[in-house]
Short mmCIF file of C-alpha atoms and ligand atoms in Angstrom, two decimals:
data_model
loop_
_atom_site.label_atom_id
_atom_site.label_comp_id
_atom_site.label_asym_id
_atom_site.label_seq_id
_atom_site.Cartn_x
_atom_site.Cartn_y
_atom_site.Cartn_z
CA MET A 1 88.21 42.13 74.81
CA ASN A 2 84.49 41.78 74.13
CA VAL A 3 82.64 39.56 76.59
CA LEU A 4 79.19 37.94 76.52
CA LEU A 5 77.58 37.22 79.90
CA LEU A 6 74.68 34.76 79.98
CA GLY A 7 71.98 34.87 82.64
CA SER A 8 69.43 37.24 84.15
CA GLY A 9 69.64 37.05 87.94
CA GLY A 10 71.30 38.78 90.85
CA ARG A 11 74.30 36.50 90.38
CA GLU A 12 74.78 37.82 86.85
CA HIS A 13 74.26 41.43 87.94
CA ALA A 14 77.08 40.97 90.46
CA LEU A 15 79.28 39.37 87.78
CA ALA A 16 78.50 42.18 85.30
CA TRP A 17 79.32 44.81 87.93
CA LYS A 18 82.74 43.23 88.57
CA LEU A 19 83.52 42.42 84.94
CA ALA A 20 82.76 46.05 84.04
CA GLN A 21 85.54 47.17 86.44
CA SER A 22 88.20 45.29 84.46
CA PRO A 23 90.63 47.32 82.32
CA LEU A 24 90.73 44.31 79.97
CA LEU A 25 87.06 44.77 79.04
CA GLU A 26 86.12 46.53 75.84
CA ARG A 27 82.42 45.77 75.42
CA LEU A 28 80.18 43.72 77.67
CA TYR A 29 77.05 42.14 76.18
CA ALA A 30 74.47 40.25 78.19
CA ALA A 31 71.57 37.92 77.42
CA PRO A 32 68.84 37.80 78.59
CA GLY A 33 70.08 40.32 81.22
CA ASN A 34 67.96 42.56 83.46
CA PRO A 35 67.73 46.31 84.17
CA GLY A 36 70.59 46.13 86.70
CA ILE A 37 72.86 44.29 84.27
CA ALA A 38 71.89 46.89 81.64
CA GLU A 39 73.82 49.51 83.67
CA HIS A 40 77.03 47.68 82.72
CA ALA A 41 76.23 45.79 79.52
CA GLU A 42 74.43 46.03 76.24
CA ILE A 43 71.43 43.70 76.51
CA VAL A 44 71.06 41.51 73.44
CA ASP A 45 68.21 39.32 72.33
CA ILE A 46 69.65 35.82 71.93
CA ALA A 47 67.84 32.62 72.90
CA VAL A 48 70.48 31.13 75.20
CA ASN A 49 69.26 27.57 74.55
CA ASP A 50 69.87 28.06 70.82
CA HIS A 51 73.60 27.29 70.80
CA ARG A 52 73.92 28.08 67.09
CA ALA A 53 72.48 31.56 67.77
CA VAL A 54 74.91 32.16 70.64
CA ILE A 55 77.87 31.12 68.47
CA ASP A 56 76.68 33.29 65.55
CA PHE A 57 76.40 36.27 67.89
CA CYS A 58 79.92 35.66 69.22
CA LEU A 59 81.39 35.48 65.73
CA ARG A 60 79.56 38.60 64.52
CA HIS A 61 80.54 40.69 67.57
CA SER A 62 84.12 39.46 68.02
CA ILE A 63 83.35 37.97 71.41
CA GLY A 64 86.55 36.58 72.93
CA PHE A 65 85.03 35.23 76.11
CA VAL A 66 81.65 33.92 77.25
CA VAL A 67 80.76 33.84 80.95
CA ILE A 68 77.96 31.36 81.65
CA GLY A 69 76.09 32.25 84.87
CA PRO A 70 73.40 29.57 85.35
CA GLU A 71 73.63 25.78 85.26
CA ALA A 72 71.15 24.92 82.50
CA PRO A 73 73.36 26.00 79.54
CA LEU A 74 76.35 24.23 81.13
CA VAL A 75 74.47 20.96 81.54
CA ALA A 76 73.16 21.35 77.97
CA GLY A 77 76.74 21.52 76.62
CA LEU A 78 76.96 25.17 75.54
CA GLY A 79 80.52 25.27 76.90
CA ASP A 80 81.54 22.36 74.64
CA ASN A 81 79.98 23.99 71.58
CA LEU A 82 81.64 27.36 72.18
CA ARG A 83 85.04 25.77 72.84
CA THR A 84 84.74 23.75 69.64
CA MET A 85 84.42 27.08 67.83
CA GLY A 86 87.55 28.41 69.54
CA ILE A 87 85.68 30.76 71.89
CA ALA A 88 86.96 30.85 75.50
CA VAL A 89 84.35 30.06 78.15
CA PHE A 90 83.97 30.43 81.90
CA GLY A 91 82.09 27.31 82.99
CA PRO A 92 82.54 23.56 82.61
CA ASN A 93 81.73 21.33 79.66
CA LYS A 94 78.70 19.07 79.70
CA ALA A 95 80.44 15.95 81.06
CA PRO A 96 81.95 17.55 84.19
CA ALA A 97 78.79 19.69 84.67
CA GLN A 98 77.11 16.39 85.52
CA LEU A 99 78.40 17.12 89.02
CA GLU A 100 75.36 19.40 89.20
CA GLY A 101 73.18 17.84 86.50
CA SER A 102 73.03 14.38 88.04
CA LYS A 103 73.01 13.67 91.75
CA GLY A 104 73.61 10.00 90.92
CA PHE A 105 76.75 10.87 88.92
CA THR A 106 78.13 12.81 91.89
CA LYS A 107 77.26 10.13 94.43
CA ASP A 108 78.91 7.43 92.30
CA LEU A 109 82.04 9.57 91.92
CA CYS A 110 82.13 10.12 95.69
CA ALA A 111 81.84 6.36 96.26
CA ARG A 112 84.70 5.58 93.83
CA GLU A 113 86.98 8.29 95.24
CA LYS A 114 86.02 7.68 98.90
CA ILE A 115 84.80 11.28 99.25
CA PRO A 116 82.88 11.84 102.50
CA THR A 117 79.16 12.21 101.74
CA ALA A 118 75.86 10.78 102.98
CA GLY A 119 75.37 7.03 102.47
CA TYR A 120 72.96 6.46 99.56
CA VAL A 121 71.28 4.18 97.07
CA ARG A 122 70.22 5.05 93.50
CA CYS A 123 66.93 3.54 92.34
CA GLU A 124 65.46 3.49 88.85
CA SER A 125 62.09 1.98 89.83
CA ARG A 126 59.34 2.81 92.30
CA ASP A 127 59.31 -0.68 93.82
CA GLY A 128 63.08 -0.71 94.19
CA ALA A 129 62.99 2.69 95.87
CA LEU A 130 60.17 1.73 98.25
CA ALA A 131 62.04 -1.45 99.22
CA SER A 132 65.29 0.49 99.73
CA LEU A 133 63.62 2.84 102.21
CA GLU A 134 63.68 -0.07 104.66
CA ASP A 135 67.49 0.17 104.75
CA PHE A 136 67.45 3.76 106.08
CA GLY A 137 66.50 5.19 109.47
CA LEU A 138 64.54 8.43 109.93
CA PRO A 139 64.81 11.16 108.94
CA VAL A 140 65.72 10.09 105.42
CA VAL A 141 66.47 12.27 102.39
CA ILE A 142 64.79 11.61 99.02
CA LYS A 143 66.15 13.36 95.92
CA ALA A 144 64.88 13.32 92.36
CA ASP A 145 67.79 12.82 89.98
CA GLY A 146 68.47 15.40 87.27
CA LEU A 147 68.38 19.19 87.47
CA ALA A 148 65.89 20.03 90.19
CA ALA A 149 66.90 23.53 91.30
CA GLY A 150 66.74 22.48 94.95
CA LYS A 151 63.07 21.57 94.64
CA GLY A 152 63.52 17.85 94.18
CA VAL A 153 64.71 17.23 97.76
CA THR A 154 62.53 15.96 100.61
CA VAL A 155 63.77 15.47 104.14
CA ALA A 156 61.20 12.94 105.39
CA PHE A 157 60.65 12.58 109.12
CA THR A 158 58.08 9.77 108.84
CA HIS A 159 57.88 6.63 106.74
CA GLU A 160 54.66 7.92 105.13
CA GLU A 161 56.38 11.14 104.07
CA ALA A 162 59.27 9.16 102.58
CA GLU A 163 56.89 6.90 100.62
CA GLY A 164 54.93 9.93 99.44
CA ALA A 165 58.10 11.58 98.12
CA VAL A 166 59.09 8.40 96.24
CA GLN A 167 55.57 8.05 94.77
CA ALA A 168 55.61 11.71 93.65
CA ILE A 169 58.98 11.34 91.89
CA PHE A 170 57.94 8.14 90.07
CA SER A 171 54.67 9.71 88.89
CA GLU A 172 56.83 11.07 86.06
CA ALA A 173 58.11 8.81 83.31
CA GLY A 174 61.83 8.03 83.26
CA ALA A 175 62.31 9.18 86.84
CA SER A 176 65.10 8.02 89.10
CA VAL A 177 65.85 8.75 92.70
CA VAL A 178 68.69 8.98 95.17
CA ILE A 179 67.83 7.99 98.76
CA GLU A 180 70.31 9.30 101.34
CA GLU A 181 71.19 9.11 104.97
CA PHE A 182 70.31 12.35 106.84
CA LEU A 183 73.39 14.36 107.85
CA GLU A 184 73.42 16.36 111.10
CA GLY A 185 75.29 19.65 111.26
CA GLU A 186 75.53 23.17 109.93
CA GLU A 187 75.72 23.88 106.21
CA ALA A 188 78.35 26.04 104.51
CA SER A 189 79.29 26.62 100.88
CA LEU A 190 82.85 26.55 99.55
CA PHE A 191 83.76 28.01 96.15
CA VAL A 192 86.83 26.82 94.28
CA LEU A 193 88.11 28.06 90.92
CA THR A 194 89.81 25.42 88.80
CA ASP A 195 91.18 25.18 85.28
CA GLY A 196 90.98 21.40 85.42
CA GLU A 197 94.34 20.92 87.10
CA ALA A 198 95.28 23.88 89.29
CA PHE A 199 92.70 25.17 91.73
CA VAL A 200 92.33 27.97 94.26
CA SER A 201 89.78 28.73 96.97
CA PHE A 202 87.43 31.60 96.14
CA GLY A 203 85.98 31.79 99.64
CA SER A 204 83.04 30.57 101.67
CA ALA A 205 79.48 31.67 102.31
CA GLN A 206 76.39 30.60 104.18
CA ASP A 207 73.01 30.68 102.44
CA HIS A 208 69.53 30.78 104.05
CA LYS A 209 67.36 28.41 102.05
CA ARG A 210 64.05 28.53 103.95
CA VAL A 211 61.62 31.32 103.20
CA GLY A 212 60.90 32.35 106.80
CA ASP A 213 62.78 33.81 109.75
CA GLY A 214 64.47 31.22 111.97
CA ASP A 215 64.85 28.90 108.94
CA THR A 216 61.16 28.00 108.75
CA GLY A 217 58.79 27.36 105.85
CA PRO A 218 59.45 25.96 102.40
CA ASN A 219 62.81 25.79 100.63
CA THR A 220 63.75 28.57 98.21
CA GLY A 221 66.67 29.31 95.93
CA GLY A 222 68.15 31.27 98.85
CA MET A 223 66.82 34.23 100.86
CA GLY A 224 70.13 35.76 101.87
CA ALA A 225 73.78 34.96 102.45
CA TYR A 226 76.96 36.20 104.01
CA SER A 227 80.64 35.66 103.30
CA PRO A 228 82.97 34.50 104.66
CA ALA A 229 81.30 31.79 106.76
CA PRO A 230 83.51 31.56 109.88
CA VAL A 231 81.92 28.20 110.71
CA LEU A 232 84.07 26.85 107.87
CA THR A 233 87.33 27.45 109.73
CA PRO A 234 90.64 27.42 107.82
CA GLU A 235 91.24 23.90 109.18
CA LEU A 236 87.85 22.63 108.00
CA GLU A 237 88.33 24.34 104.63
CA THR A 238 91.68 22.57 104.18
CA GLN A 239 90.05 19.28 105.16
CA ALA A 240 87.19 19.85 102.67
CA ILE A 241 89.66 20.68 99.91
CA ASP A 242 91.88 17.67 100.63
CA GLU A 243 89.10 15.12 101.13
CA ILE A 244 86.38 16.41 98.79
CA VAL A 245 87.42 19.02 96.20
CA ARG A 246 90.90 17.83 95.19
CA PRO A 247 89.88 14.18 94.63
CA THR A 248 86.91 15.37 92.55
CA ILE A 249 89.03 17.61 90.30
CA GLU A 250 91.65 14.88 89.93
CA ALA A 251 89.09 12.19 89.14
CA LEU A 252 87.49 14.27 86.38
CA ALA A 253 90.89 15.10 84.86
CA ARG A 254 91.91 11.43 84.97
CA VAL A 255 88.94 10.32 82.85
CA GLY A 256 89.57 13.06 80.28
CA THR A 257 86.74 15.41 81.30
CA PRO A 258 88.59 18.13 83.28
CA TYR A 259 86.42 20.64 85.14
CA SER A 260 87.01 24.29 84.23
CA GLY A 261 85.12 27.04 86.04
CA VAL A 262 83.86 27.52 89.57
CA LEU A 263 83.07 24.45 91.61
CA TYR A 264 80.55 25.13 94.37
CA ALA A 265 80.64 22.53 97.13
CA GLY A 266 77.60 22.47 99.44
CA LEU A 267 78.99 21.05 102.67
CA MET A 268 77.50 19.69 105.88
CA LEU A 269 79.87 20.29 108.78
CA THR A 270 79.18 17.12 110.74
CA PRO A 271 80.74 16.06 114.04
CA THR A 272 83.03 13.76 112.00
CA GLY A 273 84.14 16.46 109.54
CA PRO A 274 82.85 18.12 106.36
CA LYS A 275 80.70 15.96 104.09
CA LEU A 276 79.55 16.82 100.60
CA ILE A 277 75.80 17.47 100.26
CA GLU A 278 75.92 18.51 96.63
CA TYR A 279 78.02 20.13 93.95
CA ASN A 280 76.96 22.98 91.70
CA ALA A 281 78.75 23.84 88.47
CA ARG A 282 78.35 27.63 88.86
CA PHE A 283 78.39 30.38 91.45
CA GLY A 284 75.61 30.26 94.03
CA ASP A 285 72.83 32.81 93.87
CA PRO A 286 72.85 34.86 96.16
CA GLU A 287 76.29 33.64 97.35
CA CYS A 288 77.95 35.15 94.26
CA GLN A 289 76.73 38.59 95.28
CA VAL A 290 78.53 38.47 98.63
CA LEU A 291 81.68 36.97 97.10
CA MET A 292 81.83 39.72 94.46
CA MET A 293 81.21 42.39 97.10
CA ARG A 294 84.41 41.25 98.88
CA PHE A 295 86.54 40.35 95.87
CA THR A 296 89.12 43.09 95.22
CA GLY A 297 90.83 41.70 92.10
CA ASP A 298 90.21 41.84 88.36
CA LEU A 299 87.42 39.30 87.74
CA LEU A 300 87.88 39.19 83.98
CA GLU A 301 91.60 38.54 84.27
CA LEU A 302 91.01 35.78 86.85
CA MET A 303 88.22 34.12 84.84
CA LEU A 304 90.42 34.20 81.73
CA ALA A 305 93.23 32.48 83.64
CA VAL A 306 90.74 29.75 84.59
CA ALA A 307 89.47 29.39 81.02
CA ARG A 308 92.96 29.33 79.47
CA GLY A 309 94.39 26.79 81.88
CA GLU A 310 96.74 29.38 83.37
CA LEU A 311 95.53 29.40 86.94
CA ALA A 312 98.81 27.95 88.32
CA ASN A 313 100.65 31.10 87.19
CA HIS A 314 98.02 33.52 88.44
CA PRO A 315 98.19 35.30 91.81
CA ALA A 316 95.63 34.02 94.33
CA PRO A 317 92.38 36.04 94.48
CA THR A 318 92.26 38.80 97.08
CA PHE A 319 89.30 39.77 99.26
CA ALA A 320 88.40 42.64 101.57
CA ALA A 321 88.89 41.61 105.20
CA LYS A 322 85.22 42.32 105.86
CA THR A 323 81.94 40.43 105.93
CA ALA A 324 79.51 40.92 103.06
CA LEU A 325 75.86 40.19 103.69
CA THR A 326 72.99 40.16 101.22
CA VAL A 327 69.25 40.21 101.89
CA VAL A 328 66.93 38.92 99.19
CA MET A 329 63.79 41.00 98.65
CA ALA A 330 61.25 38.62 97.13
CA ALA A 331 57.80 39.13 95.64
CA ASN A 332 54.83 38.14 97.81
CA GLY A 333 53.90 34.54 97.08
CA TYR A 334 57.47 33.30 96.56
CA PRO A 335 58.50 30.44 96.54
CA GLY A 336 55.01 29.63 95.28
CA THR A 337 53.55 31.83 92.53
CA PRO A 338 55.09 35.29 92.99
CA GLU A 339 53.06 38.45 92.51
CA THR A 340 54.78 40.17 89.60
CA GLY A 341 54.36 43.74 88.35
CA GLY A 342 54.71 45.45 91.75
CA ALA A 343 56.52 48.80 91.56
CA ILE A 344 59.91 49.31 93.23
CA THR A 345 61.40 52.68 94.21
CA GLY A 346 64.16 53.88 96.51
CA ILE A 347 67.13 51.92 95.13
CA ASP A 348 69.10 55.20 94.91
CA LYS A 349 68.34 55.93 98.56
CA ALA A 350 69.41 52.40 99.51
CA GLU A 351 72.69 52.76 97.62
CA ALA A 352 73.31 56.17 99.18
CA THR A 353 73.78 54.30 102.48
CA GLY A 354 76.82 52.56 100.93
CA ALA A 355 75.02 49.32 100.05
CA LYS A 356 74.89 47.75 96.60
CA VAL A 357 71.53 46.64 95.23
CA PHE A 358 71.69 43.83 92.68
CA HIS A 359 68.69 43.21 90.45
CA ALA A 360 67.50 39.60 90.45
CA GLY A 361 63.95 39.60 89.04
CA THR A 362 63.11 43.07 87.74
CA ARG A 363 62.00 44.65 84.48
CA MET A 364 61.13 48.13 83.27
CA GLU A 365 57.48 48.92 82.58
CA GLY A 366 57.76 52.25 80.86
CA ASP A 367 59.76 54.32 83.33
CA THR A 368 58.84 52.19 86.32
CA LEU A 369 60.97 49.39 87.73
CA VAL A 370 58.73 46.43 88.61
CA ALA A 371 59.10 42.93 90.00
CA SER A 372 59.28 40.24 87.34
CA GLY A 373 60.16 37.13 89.31
CA GLY A 374 60.27 35.48 92.72
CA ARG A 375 63.56 36.84 93.99
CA VAL A 376 63.59 40.50 93.00
CA LEU A 377 66.49 42.40 94.62
CA ASN A 378 69.65 41.47 96.55
CA VAL A 379 70.53 44.24 98.97
CA THR A 380 74.20 43.79 99.80
CA ALA A 381 76.47 45.54 102.32
CA LEU A 382 79.88 45.22 103.95
CA GLY A 383 80.71 45.38 107.65
CA ASP A 384 83.52 44.59 110.06
CA THR A 385 81.38 41.85 111.63
CA VAL A 386 78.34 39.88 110.47
CA LYS A 387 76.25 41.99 112.86
CA GLU A 388 77.51 45.24 111.29
CA ALA A 389 77.04 43.93 107.77
CA GLN A 390 73.50 42.85 108.72
CA GLU A 391 72.66 46.27 110.15
CA ALA A 392 74.02 47.99 107.04
CA ALA A 393 72.09 45.68 104.71
CA TYR A 394 68.78 46.18 106.54
CA ARG A 395 69.27 49.97 106.63
CA ALA A 396 69.38 49.78 102.85
CA VAL A 397 66.45 47.33 102.66
CA ASP A 398 64.38 49.79 104.71
CA ALA A 399 65.16 52.59 102.24
CA ILE A 400 63.51 50.60 99.43
CA ASP A 401 59.81 50.94 98.75
CA PHE A 402 58.50 47.63 97.39
CA PRO A 403 54.98 47.17 98.83
CA THR A 404 54.35 43.82 97.10
CA GLY A 405 57.59 42.30 98.39
CA PHE A 406 59.05 40.87 101.58
CA SER A 407 62.36 39.78 103.01
CA ARG A 408 63.65 37.74 105.91
CA ARG A 409 64.77 39.96 108.81
CA ASP A 410 67.36 37.61 110.30
CA ILE A 411 69.97 36.90 107.62
CA GLY A 412 73.22 35.96 109.37
CA TRP A 413 71.50 34.92 112.62
CA ARG A 414 73.60 31.83 113.33
CA GLU A 415 76.87 33.72 113.14
CA ILE A 416 75.51 36.78 114.95
CA ALA A 417 74.47 34.51 117.83
CA ARG A 418 78.06 33.20 117.93
CA GLU A 419 79.52 36.72 117.74
CA GLY A 420 77.50 37.33 120.93
P1 AMP B 1 70.49 19.66 97.61
O1 AMP B 1 69.58 20.08 96.48
O2 AMP B 1 71.12 18.32 97.44
O3 AMP B 1 71.45 20.74 97.98
O4 AMP B 1 69.58 19.63 98.89
C1 AMP B 1 68.85 20.77 99.31
C2 AMP B 1 68.92 20.90 100.80
O5 AMP B 1 68.41 19.72 101.44
C3 AMP B 1 70.33 21.05 101.32
O6 AMP B 1 70.78 22.36 101.27
C4 AMP B 1 70.18 20.54 102.74
O7 AMP B 1 69.62 21.56 103.56
C5 AMP B 1 69.16 19.45 102.61
N1 AMP B 1 69.83 18.15 102.46
C6 AMP B 1 70.17 17.55 101.30
N2 AMP B 1 70.79 16.38 101.53
C7 AMP B 1 70.84 16.21 102.86
C8 AMP B 1 71.33 15.18 103.73
N3 AMP B 1 71.87 14.05 103.25
N4 AMP B 1 71.21 15.37 105.06
C9 AMP B 1 70.64 16.48 105.56
N5 AMP B 1 70.14 17.49 104.80
C10 AMP B 1 70.23 17.35 103.46
N1 LIG B 2 71.76 29.62 96.75
C1 LIG B 2 71.83 28.25 96.38
C2 LIG B 2 72.21 27.99 95.00
O1 LIG B 2 72.61 28.86 94.26
O2 LIG B 2 72.13 26.81 94.60
#
């Protein structure tokens, strides 16, 4: 089968790497892709937001399956348009992708289905939002509605900060806001594959969202991750599935908008049990890289079972009984304006240590690999413990020469402290 993979990050490099291992694959195409993805796929020049162009490409190249990596095309309804044309897709349609596209949609669904999550109000006006702040203690969480890529969230520790966040959101026309109670606890991510009815756990991970060691500095898309996340014990995972994931999948099916793809639940493990922070309609980045590093099955076969509604008859996914840990190497300046164009060498040396280096934001300039974005490489390794996986990952990081980049040095620190 010919497959088209959409996206250009480390997540998509990890997906391409696994898809390329499937005996079911004939040709893999990718758009926009990156130099790492190009090792496994033919890079093609299609504007992913031009749905007509994507469909035309699929028809001309006998594409039987499209794997959509990032959220934007899902929220824009590319899945619906491909399915209408009879092309199988990994990733939800537009309506169920609202779980990621609209925080308000998700909060309202949680309220209807009694899914544990932070108490909240949705406000469409500045004055309404400012008045509603009075109903919350401190800290309080202010979220812009709509796709915000993690940037539209403020945890305000003072009333002034909270008001400032509301004012900033309503400085744009048509804005709306969700104001939430602050949840105490440790965060973990749970990934579930579902075809709309049947579902199966695809494992857990813990991300590191702040740019600096010890979880300091501004929020990023994620500076490193490991999987599994032992803090999400089997008991807590079962509780999260029963109280959060299952009611969500059932509610969407009931209203005729079943969710097909991977459902990524961002959880806060509070003293009173797991609560939903947010849903994403795709794999996490860089969480996907650690999941793929551990996954031992045929990714294409599994994704096809999801897309065809055949998950109930498919064997459960299998994983190496090891920890995978990935360290993001970012360009100086990230998460502000990253310094692009810096040369990168030593990936071969890093991989000679047994690690896998996924490209996230790279491009070729002549024969030289250079940084082209904020998050540049995801250096990923396996170990018997988080500590061993961390040591292996940093051995590989240290083999890479990327003078205009940086990484955190403490990925996995919470779990390593518990391992003692
Ligand atoms: P979100 O974009 O909703 O995932 O939020 C980004 C980050 O803000 C999360 O990963 C949490 O670290 C934090 N956050 C969001 N909502 C809450 C909440 N209600 N309580 C505590 N922290 C939160
Ligand atoms: N690493 C967080 C995300 O993919 O949303």
